[in-house]
């Protein structure tokens, strides 16, 4: 008798999944933070490679982000890293030298 | 006399040189040249002891440079750019004054050779800064970076699409089964009332949720499609080292009357070992090591964790065994529990003061075949597993422990609760004490803050009376205990 569906026993989805994603996967948050740190380093210390790594970090953070996450945060981190790259090149148009 | 006549135009032409050869001035060792420069262009020829020598030194290099360029080539050849620039300016004069210069060489500067090796010491050819070189090759690192970014973006788009196709394929193959069993399929939780959206809820680029509800035996079922992070290139590269597979996780929450009290789990060896450590209820109720499934007719690769033998016998009926045997490779873990509260909470400074909330739950974790290289067709092979889920829900509703089993189960649960209370006894006492102190302090503050002295007095008296009463009560209790003890 259990194989019939019942309309009056419908329950809406409990909103408990909101706490879990943050616990399960901290990657986008870490990457966001790293990206901001690297772009500040790139801007202040005029290191081109820092700025490029910041761009990569913000891309990775975007790829791993949850749909519930704020797009403004993503965009601001992305813009910051792009501005770090642009500023480094404006101040010093020389190409980046490899570390080896 | 004629020398002077020819000297003047030469000197005039020399005026043009500093503009183009300013850098050479910097490169010469005589630092004092820079210091002594006036606006007067002849300043560089003034007050320098080796005046004529400097003159001639500076002059012949541009002339000698074209001939010495092949020699200097192995030195920085970018430097020749500067030379040639300088050269253009007095090419005309050059021809004219060739003789004069040679005379200069011979007369003024003895021992000067055209291909003067000492030049190599005094003249340092600097590299032209790369950004003035007008060649894209020097920016190869930047080009590499941009290429890397493009590759990442490409992979993101491809990965996202693949995951989306897999999710859609899964949903298409399971839609009928779900819609026939559940009244509500797909609720994203945004609207106040539960409305059936009829499609997956995308949480991420790699996680899709589906909430089903409206069945007699259960409160609801949450299906999570946990795909691999194909959209993240780093993850793709990491997976090349360590293969992983997509997972489908089904969590069925039951009403209180739909399940008897037992805890049971079956799954792959690794998964069972991990769950026994991680899960609160498995840790507390299933203390024994996982038993091999061979005893019950399921493949060796699956092991069983159970609260008591009766539960295992009850769950492992023929149909269940058949399901497990035929799909053993796809089953990661199956976990039935009436005391499910999720993974163990990390012990912070103070242990949690009350038992974690439990819910009667059935948890299924399935591995999608293909080990990462799944195609949408593979999703069909998961359909029998969903049938097993539905069958399990019905089975658990019907499964009832006998009297002995029930007694054992109740004993277990009360034992666990007691242990917990003992552990937290101290903390709870401290917490109660602090609460009492807080209350007293609040009261005192209220009394202090009272402006009216009369009211203050009255409140103080009331507080005192309350204290007195409490003390008396306590004394009575102590007396009673003493009497009982006697």
XYZ file of C-alpha atoms in Angstrom, chain A residues 19-97:
79
model
C 25.193 25.362 5.833
C 26.718 22.299 4.229
C 28.345 23.708 1.108
C 30.578 26.020 3.085
C 31.711 23.142 5.249
C 32.257 20.776 2.390
C 34.170 22.902 -0.043
C 36.061 25.992 1.032
C 37.891 26.334 -2.302
C 36.116 29.385 -3.713
C 36.567 31.326 -0.495
C 40.242 30.470 -0.171
C 40.866 31.301 -3.801
C 39.054 34.585 -3.443
C 41.185 35.546 -0.486
C 44.399 34.398 -2.169
C 43.484 36.341 -5.261
C 43.030 39.516 -3.283
C 46.269 39.017 -1.371
C 48.223 38.424 -4.557
C 46.727 41.406 -6.313
C 47.597 43.651 -3.386
C 51.145 42.285 -3.455
C 51.313 42.844 -7.168
C 50.096 46.401 -6.846
C 52.202 47.414 -3.870
C 55.398 45.586 -4.658
C 55.050 45.979 -8.432
C 55.508 42.292 -9.047
C 54.057 41.191 -12.332
C 53.940 37.507 -11.539
C 51.877 38.222 -8.399
C 49.327 40.040 -10.488
C 49.088 37.195 -12.992
C 48.632 34.631 -10.229
C 45.896 36.831 -8.804
C 44.069 36.690 -12.121
C 44.331 32.908 -12.102
C 43.076 32.727 -8.510
C 40.027 34.789 -9.276
C 39.237 32.611 -12.291
C 39.535 29.450 -10.191
C 37.369 30.977 -7.510
C 34.733 31.804 -10.090
C 34.777 28.290 -11.549
C 34.271 26.714 -8.127
C 31.726 29.165 -6.832
C 28.239 28.222 -5.747
C 25.283 29.713 -7.520
C 24.090 31.209 -4.256
C 27.262 33.202 -3.918
C 27.368 36.907 -4.477
C 28.412 37.829 -8.009
C 29.511 41.239 -6.788
C 32.220 39.594 -4.695
C 33.434 37.600 -7.689
C 33.427 40.601 -9.957
C 35.246 42.806 -7.481
C 37.999 40.254 -6.960
C 38.279 39.768 -10.704
C 38.472 43.491 -11.359
C 41.063 43.938 -8.659
C 43.316 41.318 -10.186
C 42.941 42.780 -13.681
C 43.764 46.208 -12.361
C 46.838 44.785 -10.624
C 48.080 43.379 -13.923
C 47.370 46.577 -15.828
C 49.038 48.773 -13.218
C 52.128 46.613 -13.117
C 52.524 46.955 -16.856
C 51.831 50.647 -16.952
C 54.459 51.302 -14.333
C 56.993 49.012 -15.913
C 56.304 47.983 -19.495
C 59.168 45.531 -19.594
C 58.153 41.965 -20.178
C 58.123 39.596 -17.274
C 61.336 37.741 -16.788
